[in-house]
PDB file of C-alpha atoms in Angstrom:
ATOM      1  CA  MET T1025      83.983  96.484 127.990  1.00  0.00           C
ATOM      2  CA  ARG T1026      84.880 100.100 127.279  1.00  0.00           C
ATOM      3  CA  ARG T1027      83.789 101.165 123.818  1.00  0.00           C
ATOM      4  CA  PRO T1028      86.738 102.482 121.778  1.00  0.00           C
ATOM      5  CA  SER T1029      86.582 106.065 120.622  1.00  0.00           C
ATOM      6  CA  THR T1030      86.164 106.882 116.946  1.00  0.00           C
ATOM      7  CA  ARG T1031      89.766 108.064 116.867  1.00  0.00           C
ATOM      8  CA  SER T1032      91.123 104.835 118.326  1.00  0.00           C
ATOM      9  CA  ALA T1033      89.018 102.803 115.932  1.00  0.00           C
ATOM     10  CA  LEU T1034      90.238 104.736 112.920  1.00  0.00           C
ATOM     11  CA  VAL T1035      93.856 104.438 114.028  1.00  0.00           C
ATOM     12  CA  ALA T1036      93.350 100.694 114.437  1.00  0.00           C
ATOM     13  CA  VAL T1037      92.039 100.474 110.874  1.00  0.00           C
ATOM     14  CA  LEU T1038      94.904 102.528 109.459  1.00  0.00           C
ATOM     15  CA  VAL T1039      97.513 100.491 111.307  1.00  0.00           C
ATOM     16  CA  GLY T1040      95.889  97.259 110.186  1.00  0.00           C
ATOM     17  CA  VAL T1041      95.828  98.356 106.562  1.00  0.00           C
ATOM     18  CA  ALA T1042      99.497  99.355 106.768  1.00  0.00           C
ATOM     19  CA  VAL T1043     100.432  95.983 108.240  1.00  0.00           C
ATOM     20  CA  LEU T1044      98.435  94.174 105.582  1.00  0.00           C
ATOM     21  CA  ALA T1045      99.998  96.206 102.808  1.00  0.00           C
ATOM     22  CA  ALA T1046     103.415  95.173 104.082  1.00  0.00           C
ATOM     23  CA  ALA T1047     102.576  91.486 103.759  1.00  0.00           C
ATOM     24  CA  ALA T1048      99.244  90.174 102.614  1.00  0.00           C
ATOM     25  CA  VAL T1049     100.192  86.635 103.567  1.00  0.00           C
ATOM     26  CA  GLY T1050     100.948  87.760 107.112  1.00  0.00           C
ATOM     27  CA  ARG T1051     104.173  85.750 107.373  1.00  0.00           C
ATOM     28  CA  THR T1052     106.918  87.724 105.683  1.00  0.00           C
ATOM     29  CA  ASP T1053     109.710  89.676 107.343  1.00  0.00           C
ATOM     30  CA  ALA T1054     108.111  92.904 106.152  1.00  0.00           C
ATOM     31  CA  ALA T1055     105.041  92.204 108.263  1.00  0.00           C
ATOM     32  CA  ALA T1056     107.054  91.499 111.387  1.00  0.00           C
ATOM     33  CA  GLY T1057     109.218  94.578 111.001  1.00  0.00           C
ATOM     34  CA  GLY T1058     106.707  96.830 109.308  1.00  0.00           C
ATOM     35  CA  LYS T1059     104.292  97.188 112.201  1.00  0.00           C
ATOM     36  CA  GLN T1060     106.776  98.205 114.893  1.00  0.00           C
ATOM     37  CA  PRO T1061     107.399 101.834 113.839  1.00  0.00           C
ATOM     38  CA  ILE T1062     103.641 102.371 113.541  1.00  0.00           C
ATOM     39  CA  VAL T1063     103.003 101.023 117.032  1.00  0.00           C
ATOM     40  CA  ARG T1064     105.753 103.188 118.506  1.00  0.00           C
ATOM     41  CA  ARG T1065     104.443 106.213 116.671  1.00  0.00           C
ATOM     42  CA  HIS T1066     100.882 105.934 117.949  1.00  0.00           C
ATOM     43  CA  GLY T1067     101.409 104.251 121.298  1.00  0.00           C
ATOM     44  CA  ASP T1068     100.117 100.957 122.608  1.00  0.00           C
ATOM     45  CA  TRP T1069      97.104 100.697 120.298  1.00  0.00           C
ATOM     46  CA  PRO T1070      95.388  97.367 119.589  1.00  0.00           C
ATOM     47  CA  ILE T1071      96.149  96.351 116.012  1.00  0.00           C
ATOM     48  CA  VAL T1072      93.497  95.061 113.641  1.00  0.00           C
ATOM     49  CA  SER T1073      94.355  93.607 110.243  1.00  0.00           C
ATOM     50  CA  ALA T1074      92.139  94.769 107.409  1.00  0.00           C
ATOM     51  CA  VAL T1075      91.463  93.838 103.803  1.00  0.00           C
ATOM     52  CA  THR T1076      89.516  96.288 101.704  1.00  0.00           C
ATOM     53  CA  PHE T1077      88.454  96.581  98.081  1.00  0.00           C
ATOM     54  CA  MET T1078      86.831  99.970  98.430  1.00  0.00           C
ATOM     55  CA  SER T1079      87.943 102.407  95.774  1.00  0.00           C
ATOM     56  CA  GLY T1080      86.551 105.595  94.403  1.00  0.00           C
ATOM     57  CA  THR T1081      87.038 109.111  93.124  1.00  0.00           C
ATOM     58  CA  ARG T1082      87.370 111.995  95.564  1.00  0.00           C
ATOM     59  CA  HIS T1083      85.375 114.972  94.325  1.00  0.00           C
ATOM     60  CA  ALA T1084      85.596 116.935  97.586  1.00  0.00           C
ATOM     61  CA  ASP T1085      86.326 116.395 101.277  1.00  0.00           C
ATOM     62  CA  THR T1086      82.696 115.417 101.774  1.00  0.00           C
ATOM     63  CA  HIS T1087      82.010 113.739  98.419  1.00  0.00           C
ATOM     64  CA  VAL T1088      83.535 110.429  97.339  1.00  0.00           C
ATOM     65  CA  GLU T1089      82.101 108.515  94.407  1.00  0.00           C
ATOM     66  CA  TYR T1090      82.688 104.819  95.085  1.00  0.00           C
ATOM     67  CA  VAL T1091      83.745 102.497  92.287  1.00  0.00           C
ATOM     68  CA  LEU T1092      83.666  99.441  94.549  1.00  0.00           C
ATOM     69  CA  ASP T1093      81.452  99.914  97.594  1.00  0.00           C
ATOM     70  CA  THR T1094      82.237  96.563  99.188  1.00  0.00           C
ATOM     71  CA  GLU T1095      82.954  95.114 102.625  1.00  0.00           C
ATOM     72  CA  THR T1096      86.156  95.771 104.509  1.00  0.00           C
ATOM     73  CA  TRP T1097      87.254  92.506 106.124  1.00  0.00           C
ATOM     74  CA  LEU T1098      88.739  92.773 109.614  1.00  0.00           C
ATOM     75  CA  GLY T1099      90.550  90.315 111.861  1.00  0.00           C
ATOM     76  CA  PRO T1100      92.735  90.198 114.985  1.00  0.00           C
ATOM     77  CA  TYR T1101      96.425  90.917 114.720  1.00  0.00           C
ATOM     78  CA  ASN T1102      99.057  89.983 117.273  1.00  0.00           C
ATOM     79  CA  GLY T1103      96.663  89.017 120.052  1.00  0.00           C
ATOM     80  CA  THR T1104      94.007  91.702 119.670  1.00  0.00           C
ATOM     81  CA  PRO T1105      90.765  90.269 121.165  1.00  0.00           C
ATOM     82  CA  TYR T1106      88.158  89.283 118.602  1.00  0.00           C
ATOM     83  CA  ASP T1107      85.445  91.264 120.389  1.00  0.00           C
ATOM     84  CA  ARG T1108      87.424  94.438 119.687  1.00  0.00           C
ATOM     85  CA  VAL T1109      87.443  93.479 116.009  1.00  0.00           C
ATOM     86  CA  GLU T1110      83.666  92.967 116.053  1.00  0.00           C
ATOM     87  CA  GLU T1111      83.247  96.296 117.815  1.00  0.00           C
ATOM     88  CA  LEU T1112      85.316  98.051 115.190  1.00  0.00           C
ATOM     89  CA  ALA T1113      83.374  96.395 112.358  1.00  0.00           C
ATOM     90  CA  GLY T1114      80.158  97.625 113.949  1.00  0.00           C
ATOM     91  CA  LEU T1115      81.542 101.143 114.210  1.00  0.00           C
ATOM     92  CA  ILE T1116      82.467 101.148 110.522  1.00  0.00           C
ATOM     93  CA  GLU T1117      79.019  99.848 109.570  1.00  0.00           C
ATOM     94  CA  SER T1118      77.356 102.533 111.690  1.00  0.00           C
ATOM     95  CA  SER T1119      79.007 105.124 109.433  1.00  0.00           C
ATOM     96  CA  GLY T1120      77.208 103.694 106.397  1.00  0.00           C
ATOM     97  CA  LEU T1121      80.141 101.660 105.082  1.00  0.00           C
ATOM     98  CA  LYS T1122      80.302  97.862 104.943  1.00  0.00           C
ATOM     99  CA  ALA T1123      82.473  95.666 107.165  1.00  0.00           C
ATOM    100  CA  LYS T1124      82.763  92.070 108.331  1.00  0.00           C
ATOM    101  CA  ALA T1125      84.760  90.654 111.252  1.00  0.00           C
ATOM    102  CA  PHE T1126      86.630  87.337 111.070  1.00  0.00           C
ATOM    103  CA  PRO T1127      88.195  85.389 113.954  1.00  0.00           C
ATOM    104  CA  ASP T1128      90.959  84.423 111.492  1.00  0.00           C
ATOM    105  CA  LEU T1129      91.558  86.829 108.621  1.00  0.00           C
ATOM    106  CA  ARG T1130      94.005  84.644 106.692  1.00  0.00           C
ATOM    107  CA  PRO T1131      91.420  83.074 104.327  1.00  0.00           C
ATOM    108  CA  ALA T1132      90.263  86.571 103.349  1.00  0.00           C
ATOM    109  CA  GLN T1133      93.844  87.858 103.121  1.00  0.00           C
ATOM    110  CA  TRP T1134      94.768  85.037 100.776  1.00  0.00           C
ATOM    111  CA  SER T1135      91.743  85.708  98.564  1.00  0.00           C
ATOM    112  CA  LYS T1136      92.816  89.340  98.259  1.00  0.00           C
ATOM    113  CA  LEU T1137      96.492  88.450  97.794  1.00  0.00           C
ATOM    114  CA  ILE T1138      95.779  86.138  94.851  1.00  0.00           C
ATOM    115  CA  PHE T1139      93.419  88.704  93.342  1.00  0.00           C
ATOM    116  CA  ASN T1140      95.929  91.534  93.750  1.00  0.00           C
ATOM    117  CA  ALA T1141      98.983  89.592  92.605  1.00  0.00           C
ATOM    118  CA  THR T1142      97.144  88.763  89.396  1.00  0.00           C
ATOM    119  CA  VAL T1143      95.229  91.938  88.600  1.00  0.00           C
ATOM    120  CA  ASN T1144      97.964  94.408  89.560  1.00  0.00           C
ATOM    121  CA  ALA T1145     100.720  92.635  87.645  1.00  0.00           C
ATOM    122  CA  VAL T1146      98.636  92.059  84.510  1.00  0.00           C
ATOM    123  CA  ALA T1147      97.423  95.663  84.492  1.00  0.00           C
ATOM    124  CA  ALA T1148     100.954  96.969  85.015  1.00  0.00           C
ATOM    125  CA  LEU T1149     102.311  94.976  82.077  1.00  0.00           C
ATOM    126  CA  THR T1150      99.431  95.459  79.628  1.00  0.00           C
ATOM    127  CA  GLY T1151      98.511  99.048  80.478  1.00  0.00           C
ATOM    128  CA  LEU T1152      94.875  97.989  80.785  1.00  0.00           C
ATOM    129  CA  PRO T1153      92.713  99.091  83.717  1.00  0.00           C
ATOM    130  CA  HIS T1154      90.829  96.341  85.510  1.00  0.00           C
ATOM    131  CA  GLY T1155      87.781  95.976  83.322  1.00  0.00           C
ATOM    132  CA  PRO T1156      85.983  93.501  81.037  1.00  0.00           C
ATOM    133  CA  HIS T1157      89.190  92.242  79.373  1.00  0.00           C
ATOM    134  CA  PHE T1158      90.183  90.538  82.631  1.00  0.00           C
ATOM    135  CA  GLY T1159      87.121  88.303  82.668  1.00  0.00           C
ATOM    136  CA  GLU T1160      86.728  87.408  79.000  1.00  0.00           C
ATOM    137  CA  GLU T1161      87.528  83.849  77.887  1.00  0.00           C
ATOM    138  CA  ALA T1162      85.363  83.370  74.792  1.00  0.00           C
ATOM    139  CA  ALA T1163      88.152  83.740  72.221  1.00  0.00           C
ATOM    140  CA  ARG T1164      91.582  82.116  72.187  1.00  0.00           C
ATOM    141  CA  GLY T1165      93.344  85.457  72.542  1.00  0.00           C
ATOM    142  CA  ASP T1166      91.225  86.763  75.415  1.00  0.00           C
ATOM    143  CA  LEU T1167      93.126  88.015  78.444  1.00  0.00           C
ATOM    144  CA  GLY T1168      90.813  86.195  80.832  1.00  0.00           C
ATOM    145  CA  HIS T1169      92.560  82.891  80.061  1.00  0.00           C
ATOM    146  CA  LEU T1170      95.818  84.212  81.504  1.00  0.00           C
ATOM    147  CA  VAL T1171      94.082  85.850  84.468  1.00  0.00           C
ATOM    148  CA  HIS T1172      92.249  82.610  85.263  1.00  0.00           C
ATOM    149  CA  ALA T1173      95.448  80.552  85.054  1.00  0.00           C
ATOM    150  CA  LEU T1174      97.302  82.984  87.330  1.00  0.00           C
ATOM    151  CA  MET T1175      94.543  82.755  89.907  1.00  0.00           C
ATOM    152  CA  ASP T1176      94.574  78.965  89.706  1.00  0.00           C
ATOM    153  CA  GLU T1177      98.298  79.056  90.493  1.00  0.00           C
ATOM    154  CA  GLY T1178      97.619  81.234  93.513  1.00  0.00           C
ATOM    155  CA  LYS T1179      94.851  78.931  94.716  1.00  0.00           C
ATOM    156  CA  ALA T1180      97.255  75.989  94.532  1.00  0.00           C
ATOM    157  CA  VAL T1181      99.674  77.846  96.813  1.00  0.00           C
ATOM    158  CA  ALA T1182      96.901  78.656  99.281  1.00  0.00           C
ATOM    159  CA  ALA T1183      95.829  75.007  99.342  1.00  0.00           C
ATOM    160  CA  ALA T1184      99.413  73.903 100.008  1.00  0.00           C
ATOM    161  CA  ALA T1185      99.556  76.394 102.882  1.00  0.00           C
ATOM    162  CA  GLY T1186      96.410  74.865 104.386  1.00  0.00           C
ATOM    163  CA  ILE T1187      94.218  77.879 103.631  1.00  0.00           C
ATOM    164  CA  GLU T1188      90.578  77.498 102.625  1.00  0.00           C
ATOM    165  CA  LEU T1189      89.889  80.722 100.756  1.00  0.00           C
ATOM    166  CA  HIS T1190      87.097  83.001 101.929  1.00  0.00           C
ATOM    167  CA  GLU T1191      86.147  83.828  98.340  1.00  0.00           C
ATOM    168  CA  ASP T1192      87.266  82.472  94.993  1.00  0.00           C
ATOM    169  CA  PRO T1193      89.597  85.072  93.394  1.00  0.00           C
ATOM    170  CA  TRP T1194      88.368  84.334  89.870  1.00  0.00           C
ATOM    171  CA  GLU T1195      84.756  84.904  90.888  1.00  0.00           C
ATOM    172  CA  MET T1196      85.818  88.100  92.662  1.00  0.00           C
ATOM    173  CA  ASN T1197      87.501  89.199  89.443  1.00  0.00           C
ATOM    174  CA  VAL T1198      84.509  88.457  87.231  1.00  0.00           C
ATOM    175  CA  LEU T1199      82.145  90.260  89.599  1.00  0.00           C
ATOM    176  CA  ALA T1200      84.388  93.330  89.685  1.00  0.00           C
ATOM    177  CA  THR T1201      84.650  93.484  85.883  1.00  0.00           C
ATOM    178  CA  ARG T1202      80.862  93.477  85.572  1.00  0.00           C
ATOM    179  CA  ARG T1203      80.337  96.558  87.715  1.00  0.00           C
ATOM    180  CA  GLY T1204      80.599  98.798  84.674  1.00  0.00           C
ATOM    181  CA  SER T1205      83.523 100.970  85.758  1.00  0.00           C
ATOM    182  CA  ALA T1206      87.158 100.189  84.991  1.00  0.00           C
ATOM    183  CA  HIS T1207      89.526 100.486  87.949  1.00  0.00           C
ATOM    184  CA  TYR T1208      93.167 101.583  87.664  1.00  0.00           C
ATOM    185  CA  PRO T1209      95.211  99.357  90.006  1.00  0.00           C
ATOM    186  CA  SER T1210      97.942 101.084  91.969  1.00  0.00           C
ATOM    187  CA  MET T1211     100.677  99.107  90.220  1.00  0.00           C
ATOM    188  CA  LEU T1212      99.500 100.362  86.828  1.00  0.00           C
ATOM    189  CA  GLU T1213      99.594 103.926  88.133  1.00  0.00           C
ATOM    190  CA  ASP T1214     103.105 103.331  89.485  1.00  0.00           C
ATOM    191  CA  VAL T1215     104.326 102.003  86.141  1.00  0.00           C
ATOM    192  CA  GLU T1216     102.826 104.928  84.247  1.00  0.00           C
ATOM    193  CA  ALA T1217     104.526 107.336  86.673  1.00  0.00           C
ATOM    194  CA  ARG T1218     107.826 105.383  86.601  1.00  0.00           C
ATOM    195  CA  ARG T1219     107.631 104.822  90.363  1.00  0.00           C
ATOM    196  CA  PRO T1220     108.817 101.711  92.234  1.00  0.00           C
ATOM    197  CA  THR T1221     105.930  99.257  92.357  1.00  0.00           C
ATOM    198  CA  GLU T1222     104.610  96.972  95.089  1.00  0.00           C
ATOM    199  CA  ILE T1223     105.617  93.880  93.120  1.00  0.00           C
ATOM    200  CA  GLU T1224     107.957  92.659  95.863  1.00  0.00           C
ATOM    201  CA  MET T1225     105.297  92.898  98.574  1.00  0.00           C
ATOM    202  CA  ILE T1226     102.419  91.501  96.529  1.00  0.00           C
ATOM    203  CA  THR T1227     103.541  89.040  93.853  1.00  0.00           C
ATOM    204  CA  GLY T1228     106.871  88.525  95.601  1.00  0.00           C
ATOM    205  CA  SER T1229     105.042  87.346  98.734  1.00  0.00           C
ATOM    206  CA  LEU T1230     103.064  84.821  96.715  1.00  0.00           C
ATOM    207  CA  VAL T1231     106.122  83.548  94.831  1.00  0.00           C
ATOM    208  CA  ARG T1232     108.144  83.144  98.033  1.00  0.00           C
ATOM    209  CA  GLU T1233     105.293  81.270  99.693  1.00  0.00           C
ATOM    210  CA  ALA T1234     105.042  79.022  96.633  1.00  0.00           C
ATOM    211  CA  GLU T1235     108.756  78.248  96.891  1.00  0.00           C
ATOM    212  CA  ARG T1236     108.381  77.455 100.587  1.00  0.00           C
ATOM    213  CA  HIS T1237     105.674  74.894  99.805  1.00  0.00           C
ATOM    214  CA  GLU T1238     107.393  73.688  96.607  1.00  0.00           C
ATOM    215  CA  VAL T1239     104.432  74.675  94.438  1.00  0.00           C
ATOM    216  CA  PRO T1240     105.358  75.678  90.860  1.00  0.00           C
ATOM    217  CA  VAL T1241     104.057  79.108  89.861  1.00  0.00           C
ATOM    218  CA  PRO T1242     105.668  79.750  86.455  1.00  0.00           C
ATOM    219  CA  LEU T1243     103.159  82.410  85.426  1.00  0.00           C
ATOM    220  CA  HIS T1244     103.436  84.477  88.603  1.00  0.00           C
ATOM    221  CA  SER T1245     107.218  84.074  88.556  1.00  0.00           C
ATOM    222  CA  THR T1246     107.290  85.367  84.984  1.00  0.00           C
ATOM    223  CA  LEU T1247     105.179  88.425  85.784  1.00  0.00           C
ATOM    224  CA  TYR T1248     107.285  89.095  88.875  1.00  0.00           C
ATOM    225  CA  ARG T1249     110.505  89.086  86.845  1.00  0.00           C
ATOM    226  CA  LEU T1250     109.057  91.135  84.000  1.00  0.00           C
ATOM    227  CA  ILE T1251     107.948  93.923  86.324  1.00  0.00           C
ATOM    228  CA  LYS T1252     111.285  93.866  88.164  1.00  0.00           C
ATOM    229  CA  ALA T1253     112.943  94.207  84.739  1.00  0.00           C
ATOM    230  CA  LYS T1254     110.596  97.051  83.807  1.00  0.00           C
ATOM    231  CA  GLU T1255     111.624  98.888  86.984  1.00  0.00           C
ATOM    232  CA  ALA T1256     115.285  98.335  86.098  1.00  0.00           C
ATOM    233  CA  SER T1257     114.690  99.764  82.619  1.00  0.00           C
ATOM    234  CA  TRP T1258     113.699 103.122  84.082  1.00  0.00           C
ATOM    235  CA  ALA T1259     117.137 103.564  85.619  1.00  0.00           C
ATOM    236  CA  LEU T1260     118.745 102.843  82.242  1.00  0.00           C
ATOM    237  CA  GLU T1261     116.376 105.247  80.536  1.00  0.00           C
ATOM    238  CA  LYS T1262     117.204 107.936  83.076  1.00  0.00           C
ATOM    239  CA  GLY T1263     120.925 107.350  82.554  1.00  0.00           C
ATOM    240  CA  ARG T1264     120.620 107.803  78.787  1.00  0.00           C
ATOM    241  CA  HIS T1265     119.033 111.217  79.264  1.00  0.00           C
ATOM    242  CA  GLU T1266     121.534 112.548  81.790  1.00  0.00           C
TER     243      GLU T1266
END
């Protein structure tokens, strides 16, 4: 089989990340409609879905300090052969980064979705970066109790959807909080900048999937509505100052 060029591999990763960002569950209307403009823009490229936790600080074009130097998970999308996914994972690893190919990416996508729906929303509402507070459960008032309960809700939805998670979101959370560097989730940055958040695509996807399977998710539903209300408050605030 012809080995893909570096350019084609990188485009495949970027397209996959864009598709995943549109719908982490892989079932929503955003996923179906979101990929088409990208495919038309770049031609008939094979599409690979990707889940990544890598984050860091860019010091220069050739210097990035990683906060989370972890695997990027890759899987087929829309009929892309699995051997192309494996090839792409190998290409990423050859650059010094970490990657893992999956024949079915949904278990990994769901792990990331539950993690993101919890961590992003809690950070956005509390103003706290993702750090030790998110994993602490020793005292009654510790934030970790809420984080754990939110992740348990998400796991119940995944189970109802027939998904066996690749990794436990709570364990992923605890591991991340012990790395010694607090991470600012994108939704927290959006709230601080008064920008529209990704709440509809992230938590909204989880809540809609819960409704489809008739699984109660009162905590996620509450966070979803609170952040939607916070977004609405910015318009009122802007109106008062005009």
